[in-house]
Short mmCIF file of C-alpha atoms in Angstrom, two decimals:
data_model
loop_
_atom_site.label_atom_id
_atom_site.label_comp_id
_atom_site.label_asym_id
_atom_site.label_seq_id
_atom_site.Cartn_x
_atom_site.Cartn_y
_atom_site.Cartn_z
CA MET A 1 -9.37 -99.85 31.34
CA ALA A 2 -5.81 -99.78 30.12
CA LEU A 3 -6.11 -96.69 27.99
CA LEU A 4 -2.59 -95.51 28.81
CA GLY A 5 -0.88 -98.05 26.60
CA ALA A 6 0.65 -98.35 23.16
CA GLN A 7 -2.46 -96.86 21.53
CA LEU A 8 -2.02 -93.61 23.42
CA VAL A 9 1.64 -93.56 22.42
CA ILE A 10 0.61 -93.91 18.76
CA THR A 11 -1.87 -91.06 19.17
CA LEU A 12 0.69 -88.78 20.84
CA ILE A 13 3.24 -89.56 18.15
CA MET A 14 0.74 -88.66 15.41
CA VAL A 15 -0.22 -85.42 17.16
CA SER A 16 3.48 -84.52 17.28
CA VAL A 17 3.88 -85.40 13.60
CA ILE A 18 0.93 -83.18 12.68
CA GLN A 19 2.59 -80.27 14.46
CA LYS A 20 5.97 -80.88 12.80
CA VAL A 21 4.89 -81.36 9.17
CA GLY A 22 2.90 -78.17 8.83
CA ASN A 23 4.79 -77.21 5.66
CA TYR A 24 3.86 -80.44 3.88
CA SER A 25 0.35 -81.20 2.79
CA PHE A 26 -0.92 -84.24 0.92
CA ALA A 27 -4.01 -82.27 -0.13
CA ARG A 28 -1.87 -79.53 -1.63
CA TRP A 29 0.28 -82.15 -3.37
CA LEU A 30 -2.83 -83.58 -5.06
CA LEU A 31 -3.68 -80.17 -6.51
CA CYS A 32 -0.25 -78.73 -7.27
CA SER A 33 2.02 -81.69 -8.12
CA GLN A 34 -0.12 -83.83 -10.43
CA GLY A 35 0.26 -81.83 -13.64
CA LEU A 36 -2.98 -79.87 -13.33
CA TYR A 37 -3.13 -76.72 -15.42
CA ARG A 38 -5.58 -73.86 -15.32
CA TYR A 39 -6.84 -71.57 -18.07
CA LEU A 40 -5.95 -67.88 -18.07
CA TYR A 41 -8.59 -65.42 -19.15
CA PRO A 42 -7.57 -63.01 -21.93
CA THR A 43 -6.54 -59.49 -20.96
CA ASN A 44 -8.43 -56.38 -22.04
CA SER A 45 -5.84 -55.55 -24.69
CA GLU A 46 -6.09 -59.05 -26.18
CA LEU A 47 -9.89 -58.86 -26.26
CA LYS A 48 -9.75 -55.45 -27.93
CA ALA A 49 -7.43 -56.76 -30.61
CA LEU A 50 -9.66 -59.79 -31.28
CA GLY A 51 -12.91 -57.85 -31.10
CA GLY A 52 -11.80 -54.86 -33.13
CA VAL A 53 -12.35 -52.43 -30.27
CA PRO A 54 -10.40 -49.17 -30.72
CA LYS A 55 -7.49 -48.98 -28.34
CA ASP A 56 -8.26 -45.39 -27.36
CA THR A 57 -11.69 -46.34 -25.97
CA SER A 58 -10.31 -46.37 -22.45
CA LYS A 59 -9.14 -42.77 -22.87
CA SER A 60 -12.61 -41.37 -23.41
CA LYS A 61 -14.13 -39.13 -20.80
CA LYS A 62 -16.52 -41.78 -19.62
CA GLY A 63 -13.85 -44.42 -19.45
CA GLY A 64 -11.45 -42.06 -17.76
CA LYS A 65 -14.06 -41.23 -15.16
CA HIS A 66 -14.62 -44.91 -14.46
CA GLU A 67 -10.92 -45.56 -14.11
CA SER A 68 -10.51 -42.61 -11.76
CA ASN A 69 -13.26 -44.04 -9.57
CA GLY A 70 -11.45 -47.38 -9.40
CA LYS A 71 -13.97 -49.22 -11.57
CA PRO A 72 -12.73 -51.72 -14.18
CA GLU A 73 -12.79 -50.82 -17.83
CA THR A 74 -15.83 -52.25 -19.59
CA PHE A 75 -16.48 -52.75 -23.29
CA HIS A 76 -18.47 -55.12 -25.48
CA ILE A 77 -17.15 -57.80 -27.83
CA PRO A 78 -18.91 -60.36 -30.06
CA ARG A 79 -19.73 -63.70 -28.40
CA SER A 80 -18.55 -65.53 -31.53
CA LEU A 81 -14.91 -64.53 -31.10
CA ASP A 82 -12.46 -67.38 -31.68
CA ILE A 83 -10.51 -67.31 -28.41
CA GLN A 84 -7.88 -69.91 -27.52
CA LEU A 85 -7.08 -69.69 -23.84
CA GLU A 86 -3.53 -69.90 -22.55
CA THR A 87 -2.73 -72.38 -19.78
CA ALA A 88 -0.54 -72.26 -16.69
CA PRO A 89 0.36 -74.96 -14.15
CA VAL A 90 -1.55 -74.91 -10.89
CA THR A 91 0.83 -73.80 -8.13
CA GLN A 92 0.59 -73.36 -4.40
CA LEU A 93 0.38 -69.58 -4.74
CA ASP A 94 -2.62 -70.00 -7.03
CA VAL A 95 -4.71 -72.24 -4.79
CA VAL A 96 -4.18 -70.66 -1.35
CA HIS A 97 -6.68 -67.92 -2.20
CA LEU A 98 -9.38 -70.21 -3.55
CA ARG A 99 -12.70 -70.67 -1.82
CA PHE A 100 -12.78 -73.50 0.77
CA TYR A 101 -9.06 -74.14 0.31
CA THR A 102 -8.45 -74.31 4.08
CA GLU A 103 -11.35 -76.75 4.57
CA TYR A 104 -10.14 -78.94 1.72
CA VAL A 105 -6.58 -79.13 3.07
CA TRP A 106 -7.71 -79.89 6.61
CA ILE A 107 -10.17 -82.62 5.63
CA VAL A 108 -7.79 -84.45 3.29
CA ASP A 109 -4.72 -84.16 5.51
CA PHE A 110 -6.55 -85.13 8.70
CA SER A 111 -8.05 -88.11 6.88
CA LEU A 112 -4.53 -89.20 5.89
CA TYR A 113 -3.28 -88.89 9.47
CA THR A 114 -6.31 -90.85 10.66
CA LEU A 115 -5.57 -93.60 8.15
CA ILE A 116 -1.97 -93.82 9.39
CA VAL A 117 -3.16 -94.08 13.00
CA TYR A 118 -5.65 -96.77 11.98
CA ILE A 119 -3.00 -98.82 10.14
CA MET A 120 -0.57 -98.59 13.06
CA SER A 121 -3.34 -99.63 15.47
CA GLU A 122 -4.30 -102.56 13.24
CA VAL A 123 -0.69 -103.77 13.16
CA TYR A 124 -0.43 -103.42 16.93
CA THR A 125 -3.72 -105.20 17.66
CA SER A 126 -2.82 -108.03 15.26
CA VAL A 127 0.25 -108.76 17.41
CA PHE A 128 -1.21 -107.81 20.81
CA PRO A 129 -5.01 -108.29 20.71
CA LEU A 130 -7.02 -105.84 22.77
CA LYS A 131 -8.72 -107.16 25.88
CA ASP A 132 -10.16 -104.37 28.01
CA GLU A 133 -8.73 -101.49 25.99
CA PHE A 134 -10.77 -99.14 23.88
CA ASN A 135 -9.58 -98.83 20.27
CA LEU A 136 -8.45 -95.20 20.03
CA SER A 137 -8.24 -95.35 16.25
CA MET A 138 -12.06 -95.37 16.24
CA VAL A 139 -12.00 -91.94 17.90
CA TRP A 140 -9.84 -90.64 15.05
CA CYS A 141 -12.27 -92.11 12.53
CA LEU A 142 -15.17 -90.36 14.24
CA LEU A 143 -13.32 -87.03 14.28
CA VAL A 144 -13.12 -87.15 10.48
CA TYR A 145 -16.89 -86.67 10.29
CA PHE A 146 -16.85 -83.71 12.66
CA THR A 147 -14.34 -81.88 10.46
CA SER A 148 -15.90 -82.56 7.05
CA GLU A 149 -18.57 -80.46 5.41
CA GLU A 150 -20.41 -80.89 2.17
CA SER A 151 -21.56 -78.20 -0.18
CA ILE A 152 -25.37 -78.27 -0.03
CA GLY A 153 -26.12 -76.01 -2.95
CA GLU A 154 -29.66 -74.99 -3.83
CA ARG A 155 -32.10 -75.26 -0.94
CA SER A 156 -35.04 -76.49 -3.00
CA THR A 157 -33.00 -79.25 -4.60
CA CYS A 158 -31.79 -80.37 -1.18
CA ILE A 159 -35.34 -80.51 0.17
CA VAL A 160 -36.47 -82.66 -2.75
CA ALA A 161 -33.41 -84.91 -2.39
CA PHE A 162 -34.03 -85.29 1.35
CA CYS A 163 -37.63 -86.37 0.81
CA VAL A 164 -36.67 -88.83 -1.92
CA PHE A 165 -33.87 -90.40 0.10
CA LEU A 166 -36.08 -90.56 3.20
CA LEU A 167 -38.65 -92.55 1.25
CA ILE A 168 -35.98 -94.85 -0.19
CA ALA A 169 -34.38 -95.37 3.22
CA MET A 170 -37.70 -96.32 4.83
CA MET A 171 -38.31 -98.81 2.02
CA VAL A 172 -34.83 -100.28 2.46
CA LEU A 173 -35.20 -100.67 6.22
CA ILE A 174 -38.30 -102.83 5.89
CA VAL A 175 -36.54 -105.30 3.60
CA ASP A 176 -35.94 -108.62 5.33
CA GLU A 177 -32.40 -109.55 6.36
CA SER A 178 -32.60 -112.66 4.21
CA ASN A 179 -32.59 -110.39 1.15
CA LEU A 180 -30.58 -107.32 2.24
CA GLU A 181 -28.12 -108.10 5.01
CA VAL A 182 -27.41 -104.67 6.46
CA GLY A 183 -27.73 -106.10 9.98
CA VAL A 184 -30.15 -103.57 11.47
CA ASP A 185 -32.62 -106.15 12.84
CA PRO A 186 -30.01 -108.36 14.60
CA ALA A 187 -28.39 -105.18 15.95
CA TYR A 188 -31.67 -104.02 17.47
CA ASP A 189 -32.42 -107.43 19.00
CA SER A 190 -29.01 -107.52 20.67
CA PHE A 191 -29.25 -103.91 21.81
CA TYR A 192 -32.77 -104.31 23.22
CA GLU A 193 -31.92 -107.39 25.26
CA ASN A 194 -28.69 -106.08 26.75
CA ALA A 195 -29.87 -102.50 27.22
CA SER A 196 -32.86 -103.68 29.25
CA LYS A 197 -30.59 -105.69 31.52
CA PHE A 198 -28.18 -102.77 31.82
CA LEU A 199 -30.98 -100.45 32.96
CA GLU A 200 -32.15 -103.00 35.51
CA ASN A 201 -28.64 -103.43 36.90
CA GLN A 202 -28.32 -99.67 37.32
CA GLY A 203 -31.50 -99.60 39.37
CA LEU A 204 -33.54 -97.80 36.74
CA SER A 205 -37.12 -98.82 36.12
CA SER A 206 -37.78 -98.88 32.41
CA VAL A 207 -39.79 -100.83 29.92
CA GLY A 208 -36.71 -100.99 27.73
CA PRO A 209 -35.12 -98.85 25.02
CA ALA A 210 -36.97 -97.28 22.15
CA SER A 211 -39.02 -99.45 19.83
CA LYS A 212 -37.63 -100.81 16.59
CA LEU A 213 -39.94 -98.58 14.56
CA ILE A 214 -38.61 -95.42 16.20
CA LEU A 215 -34.98 -96.46 15.80
CA LYS A 216 -35.52 -97.32 12.15
CA PHE A 217 -37.14 -93.94 11.61
CA PHE A 218 -34.05 -92.21 13.02
CA PHE A 219 -31.90 -94.43 10.81
CA ALA A 220 -33.98 -93.33 7.82
CA VAL A 221 -33.63 -89.62 8.72
CA TRP A 222 -29.86 -90.03 9.05
CA ALA A 223 -29.75 -91.87 5.73
CA ALA A 224 -31.78 -89.11 4.07
CA ILE A 225 -29.32 -86.50 5.33
CA ILE A 226 -26.39 -88.50 3.95
CA GLY A 227 -28.17 -88.90 0.62
CA THR A 228 -28.83 -85.16 0.48
CA LEU A 229 -25.17 -84.40 1.15
CA PHE A 230 -24.18 -86.83 -1.62
CA THR A 231 -26.52 -85.28 -4.20
CA PHE A 232 -24.43 -82.40 -5.50
CA PRO A 233 -21.09 -84.27 -5.21
CA GLY A 234 -22.67 -87.14 -7.17
CA LEU A 235 -23.86 -84.83 -9.93
CA ARG A 236 -20.44 -83.19 -10.08
CA VAL A 237 -18.56 -86.50 -10.24
CA ALA A 238 -20.88 -87.67 -13.03
CA ARG A 239 -20.11 -84.53 -15.02
CA MET A 240 -16.34 -84.99 -14.55
CA HIS A 241 -16.64 -88.64 -15.57
CA TRP A 242 -18.58 -87.68 -18.67
CA ASP A 243 -15.98 -85.08 -19.63
CA SER A 244 -13.07 -87.44 -18.92
CA LEU A 245 -14.47 -89.99 -21.37
CA ARG A 246 -14.17 -87.37 -24.12
CA TYR A 247 -10.40 -87.40 -23.78
CA TYR A 248 -10.01 -91.17 -23.48
CA GLY A 249 -12.60 -92.18 -26.06
CA ASP A 250 -9.93 -93.65 -28.34
CA ASN A 251 -7.97 -95.32 -25.54
CA LYS A 252 -9.89 -98.49 -24.75
CA VAL A 253 -7.87 -99.37 -21.64
CA LYS A 254 -8.30 -95.98 -19.98
CA SER A 255 -11.96 -95.82 -20.98
CA LEU A 256 -12.50 -99.24 -19.43
CA LEU A 257 -10.76 -98.13 -16.24
CA LEU A 258 -12.91 -95.00 -16.00
CA ASN A 259 -16.13 -96.92 -16.60
CA LEU A 260 -15.14 -99.62 -14.11
CA ASN A 261 -14.35 -96.95 -11.54
CA PHE A 262 -17.76 -95.40 -12.14
CA ALA A 263 -19.59 -98.74 -11.91
CA MET A 264 -17.82 -100.07 -8.79
CA PRO A 265 -20.30 -98.50 -6.31
CA PHE A 266 -23.07 -100.51 -8.01
CA ILE A 267 -21.06 -103.71 -7.56
CA LEU A 268 -20.48 -102.83 -3.92
CA VAL A 269 -24.21 -102.32 -3.40
CA LEU A 270 -24.92 -105.80 -4.78
CA LEU A 271 -22.48 -107.38 -2.32
CA TRP A 272 -25.01 -106.81 0.46
CA VAL A 273 -27.89 -108.36 -1.50
CA ARG A 274 -27.83 -111.90 -0.17
CA PRO A 275 -29.62 -113.83 -2.97
CA ILE A 276 -27.45 -112.27 -5.69
CA THR A 277 -23.96 -112.52 -4.22
CA ARG A 278 -23.52 -114.25 -0.86
CA HIS A 279 -25.75 -117.18 -1.79
CA TYR A 280 -23.77 -117.97 -4.95
CA LEU A 281 -20.36 -117.49 -3.37
CA THR A 282 -20.81 -119.01 0.09
CA VAL A 283 -23.80 -121.40 -0.09
CA ARG A 284 -24.24 -122.81 -3.58
CA VAL A 285 -21.98 -125.69 -4.58
CA PHE A 286 -21.32 -125.65 -8.31
CA SER A 287 -20.92 -128.77 -10.40
CA GLY A 288 -17.50 -130.38 -10.10
CA MET A 289 -16.90 -128.85 -6.67
CA ASP A 290 -17.39 -130.30 -3.20
CA LYS A 291 -17.80 -126.98 -1.35
CA PRO A 292 -18.74 -123.34 -2.06
CA LEU A 293 -16.30 -120.92 -3.65
CA MET A 294 -15.50 -119.23 -0.33
CA THR A 295 -16.41 -119.21 3.32
CA SER A 296 -18.71 -116.66 4.90
CA GLN A 297 -15.76 -115.06 6.67
CA ALA A 298 -13.83 -114.77 3.40
CA TYR A 299 -16.84 -113.14 1.77
CA ASP A 300 -17.06 -110.53 4.54
CA THR A 301 -13.38 -109.74 4.06
CA LEU A 302 -13.87 -109.53 0.30
CA ARG A 303 -16.54 -106.86 0.71
CA ILE A 304 -14.32 -104.70 2.91
CA ILE A 305 -11.31 -105.07 0.60
CA LEU A 306 -13.36 -104.18 -2.49
CA VAL A 307 -14.68 -101.02 -0.84
CA ALA A 308 -11.14 -99.97 0.10
CA ALA A 309 -9.83 -100.81 -3.40
CA THR A 310 -12.62 -98.80 -5.04
CA ILE A 311 -11.75 -95.78 -2.92
CA LEU A 312 -8.04 -96.06 -3.76
CA VAL A 313 -8.77 -96.25 -7.50
CA ARG A 314 -11.08 -93.26 -7.33
CA LEU A 315 -8.45 -91.29 -5.43
CA ALA A 316 -5.82 -92.24 -8.02
CA LEU A 317 -8.07 -90.90 -10.80
CA MET A 318 -8.75 -87.66 -8.95
CA PRO A 319 -6.18 -85.53 -10.89
CA ARG A 320 -7.68 -86.60 -14.24
CA GLN A 321 -11.17 -85.82 -13.02
CA LEU A 322 -10.17 -82.41 -11.68
CA GLN A 323 -8.46 -81.57 -14.96
CA SER A 324 -11.64 -82.37 -16.82
CA TYR A 325 -13.35 -79.83 -14.59
CA LEU A 326 -10.69 -77.17 -15.28
CA ASP A 327 -11.11 -77.79 -19.01
CA MET A 328 -14.64 -76.45 -18.61
CA ALA A 329 -13.24 -72.95 -19.14
CA GLN A 330 -12.35 -73.67 -22.76
CA ARG A 331 -15.59 -75.59 -23.30
CA ARG A 332 -17.58 -72.60 -22.13
CA LEU A 333 -15.95 -70.45 -24.78
CA ASP A 334 -16.54 -73.10 -27.44
CA VAL A 335 -20.26 -73.04 -26.59
CA GLN A 336 -20.29 -69.25 -26.55
CA LYS A 337 -18.92 -69.12 -30.11
CA LYS A 338 -22.22 -70.54 -31.35
CA GLU A 339 -24.24 -67.78 -29.70
CA ALA A 340 -25.23 -64.49 -31.28
CA GLY A 341 -24.94 -61.07 -29.71
CA ARG A 342 -22.25 -59.40 -27.62
CA ILE A 343 -20.79 -59.81 -24.14
CA THR A 344 -18.76 -57.50 -21.94
CA ASN A 345 -15.11 -58.20 -21.27
CA ILE A 346 -15.82 -58.41 -17.52
CA ASP A 347 -18.49 -61.12 -17.95
CA LEU A 348 -16.26 -63.14 -20.25
CA GLN A 349 -13.32 -62.95 -17.87
CA LYS A 350 -15.51 -63.92 -14.91
CA LYS A 351 -16.88 -66.88 -16.85
CA ILE A 352 -13.34 -68.20 -17.30
CA ALA A 353 -11.89 -67.26 -13.91
CA SER A 354 -14.82 -68.72 -11.93
CA VAL A 355 -13.89 -72.24 -13.06
CA PHE A 356 -10.54 -72.14 -11.29
CA TYR A 357 -11.99 -70.18 -8.36
CA TYR A 358 -14.23 -73.12 -7.42
CA LEU A 359 -11.55 -75.80 -7.84
CA CYS A 360 -11.31 -76.53 -4.10
CA VAL A 361 -15.11 -76.71 -3.84
CA VAL A 362 -15.12 -79.36 -6.58
CA ALA A 363 -12.22 -81.17 -4.88
CA LEU A 364 -14.24 -81.26 -1.65
CA GLN A 365 -17.24 -82.65 -3.50
CA TYR A 366 -15.00 -85.36 -4.92
CA VAL A 367 -13.17 -86.44 -1.75
CA CYS A 368 -15.87 -86.08 0.96
CA PRO A 369 -17.96 -89.08 -0.22
CA ILE A 370 -14.74 -91.07 -0.57
CA ILE A 371 -13.65 -90.22 2.97
CA MET A 372 -17.07 -90.99 4.42
CA CYS A 373 -17.23 -94.40 2.73
CA LEU A 374 -13.67 -95.26 3.72
CA TYR A 375 -13.95 -94.56 7.42
CA PHE A 376 -17.36 -96.13 7.82
CA THR A 377 -15.84 -99.23 6.22
CA LEU A 378 -12.82 -99.20 8.54
CA MET A 379 -15.07 -98.85 11.59
CA TYR A 380 -17.29 -101.62 10.22
CA LYS A 381 -14.26 -103.88 9.89
CA THR A 382 -12.74 -103.16 13.30
CA LEU A 383 -15.82 -102.91 15.51
CA GLY A 384 -17.62 -105.64 13.59
CA GLY A 385 -14.86 -108.14 14.33
CA TYR A 386 -13.80 -108.80 10.74
CA THR A 387 -10.25 -109.46 9.55
CA TRP A 388 -8.10 -108.48 6.59
CA THR A 389 -6.82 -112.05 6.19
CA GLY A 390 -10.16 -113.83 5.97
CA LEU A 391 -9.63 -114.49 2.25
CA PHE A 392 -6.59 -116.62 2.95
CA TYR A 393 -7.28 -118.54 6.15
CA GLU A 394 -9.99 -118.92 8.76
CA MET A 395 -9.92 -116.90 11.96
CA PRO A 396 -11.89 -117.68 15.14
CA GLU A 397 -15.20 -115.86 15.19
CA MET A 398 -15.68 -113.05 17.71
CA CYS A 399 -18.30 -113.66 20.35
CA SER A 400 -21.80 -112.68 19.38
CA ALA A 401 -24.42 -111.26 21.68
CA GLN A 402 -25.60 -114.77 22.62
CA ASP A 403 -22.09 -115.95 23.54
CA GLN A 404 -21.11 -112.95 25.61
CA PRO A 405 -21.83 -112.74 29.33
CA THR A 406 -24.91 -110.77 30.11
CA ALA A 407 -24.86 -107.49 31.96
CA THR A 408 -25.86 -108.86 35.39
CA SER A 409 -23.29 -107.17 37.59
CA PRO A 410 -24.95 -105.66 40.64
CA VAL A 411 -24.60 -102.07 41.67
CA VAL A 412 -21.66 -101.84 44.08
CA GLU A 413 -20.64 -99.24 46.56
CA GLY A 414 -17.19 -97.76 46.15
CA ASP A 415 -15.27 -94.79 44.96
CA GLY A 416 -16.06 -93.04 41.69
CA ILE A 417 -13.40 -94.89 39.68
CA GLU A 418 -14.76 -98.34 40.62
CA GLN A 419 -18.32 -97.35 39.84
CA PHE A 420 -17.29 -95.82 36.54
CA GLN A 421 -15.33 -98.94 35.60
CA LEU A 422 -18.26 -101.18 36.44
CA ALA A 423 -20.65 -99.01 34.44
CA TRP A 424 -18.22 -99.04 31.54
CA GLU A 425 -18.00 -102.83 31.57
CA ASN A 426 -21.78 -103.12 31.57
CA LEU A 427 -22.08 -100.55 28.81
CA LYS A 428 -19.66 -102.53 26.64
CA MET A 429 -21.99 -105.50 27.01
CA VAL A 430 -24.81 -103.39 25.60
CA PHE A 431 -22.89 -102.32 22.48
CA THR A 432 -21.97 -105.77 21.26
CA VAL A 433 -20.35 -106.84 18.03
CA ASP A 434 -23.81 -107.43 16.56
CA VAL A 435 -24.77 -103.84 17.31
CA TYR A 436 -21.65 -102.49 15.62
CA LYS A 437 -22.20 -104.75 12.64
CA GLY A 438 -25.71 -103.42 12.21
CA VAL A 439 -24.90 -99.73 12.67
CA PHE A 440 -21.75 -99.54 10.57
CA GLY A 441 -22.85 -102.22 8.13
CA PHE A 442 -25.90 -100.16 7.26
CA ALA A 443 -23.80 -96.97 7.17
CA THR A 444 -21.27 -98.54 4.81
CA TRP A 445 -23.90 -99.98 2.50
CA TRP A 446 -26.00 -96.83 2.45
CA CYS A 447 -23.02 -94.60 1.60
CA THR A 448 -22.13 -96.81 -1.36
CA PHE A 449 -25.79 -96.88 -2.40
CA ALA A 450 -26.17 -93.08 -2.21
CA TRP A 451 -22.83 -92.76 -4.02
CA PHE A 452 -24.08 -94.98 -6.84
CA LEU A 453 -27.57 -93.48 -7.05
CA THR A 454 -26.49 -89.83 -7.21
CA THR A 455 -23.75 -90.44 -9.77
CA SER A 456 -26.11 -92.51 -11.89
CA LEU A 457 -28.70 -89.73 -11.90
CA GLY A 458 -25.96 -87.29 -12.85
CA LEU A 459 -24.81 -89.48 -15.73
CA ALA A 460 -28.39 -89.88 -16.96
CA TYR A 461 -28.75 -86.10 -16.96
CA GLN A 462 -25.50 -85.67 -18.90
CA THR A 463 -26.56 -88.30 -21.42
CA TYR A 464 -30.14 -87.32 -22.16
CA PHE A 465 -30.66 -83.71 -21.10
CA ARG A 466 -27.40 -81.77 -21.33
CA ILE A 467 -26.49 -80.40 -24.75
CA SER A 468 -22.81 -79.56 -24.16
#
């Protein structure tokens, strides 16, 4: 295995770059250099002036006692006060103290470095195709998932979401490949055949790997976990989309772009439904034509490109979406004006300040589904043997499980390195291209499906159940 090659050089260069550019952060640039502005809560003196509270209230014995004990001054004001909040640009000094800021910066920046490593590896492998080397960029893609965390929110909601997604996943996994081409069944067939031979060659007596039913159950559990993690981010993105449309309601172009961005996950889901998309684009010959619109290879490339394009558009719209979240501070006051009664100055200030305090949490909820979809797609493309140029010209197909040599190498005596190399070669025959297509094809499709389903439920809630 020629691991010590150009790929390792690329990895070492990127590790050095990460150490050198500590002062620059793409994640921080997204928050602090895109024109975002936050709302400042009114001071006690401003609230007293608006609410008609005597200025000498703080000098009373009770107030003086509270101040001497280090407690904040508290007084009541009418909820119906007409308060117009002042704004200030979001700066680096503002965001470094926010909750989950460190996690947000690490996830976004590491994802960017991983993407750079992946692009450099793709350029290298396009010129010098890999033979016996392992693609190190796949290790970087896997590390993204070990460093990302989702906000899981209310426990009861997560339990309900897990059960619902588990049921949906089990229903999806029994759909025939002729209707939904996620590739799980061909992946299992290839894995079962080659894994059985691998165990025999290693001198292990076994009836074979786990049954298809058990593997599909584990797939369903994994899918339910992903759907649960997407639930709260999906609801949040739907709310930000709903609020963004308020600002661009008169601008038809921007409204169309926002709606198209919101609907793209649904289009991506349909691309894996064979009778709806692949049949019409790669099989059916329309009148006046002598062949289908595109080849099967071009269609596979189209799916990957559309997923990547959707992610880029959603990332480009991230500042507008985050600003719609920050504008929630003023909307909260507008709703409060319609309420009767009184509220303390502390509660009002917390209501406004909490919006900005959770900005990095909302940013994580926005980017984590994007990152997960992106890197599952990149692994699907690379390990599944697809190309970026399939739309323009045909490329030779990678060997499938039937075309590859079977794992029939005998057990040999030798030093540890030779035995390890032989075992590695046999293991590579077990995890064939068909296996990778099934695993990462299902992962890519399911992420887009969970993305679409959760945001759609969130939009339905905003449309029919939410008043403000």
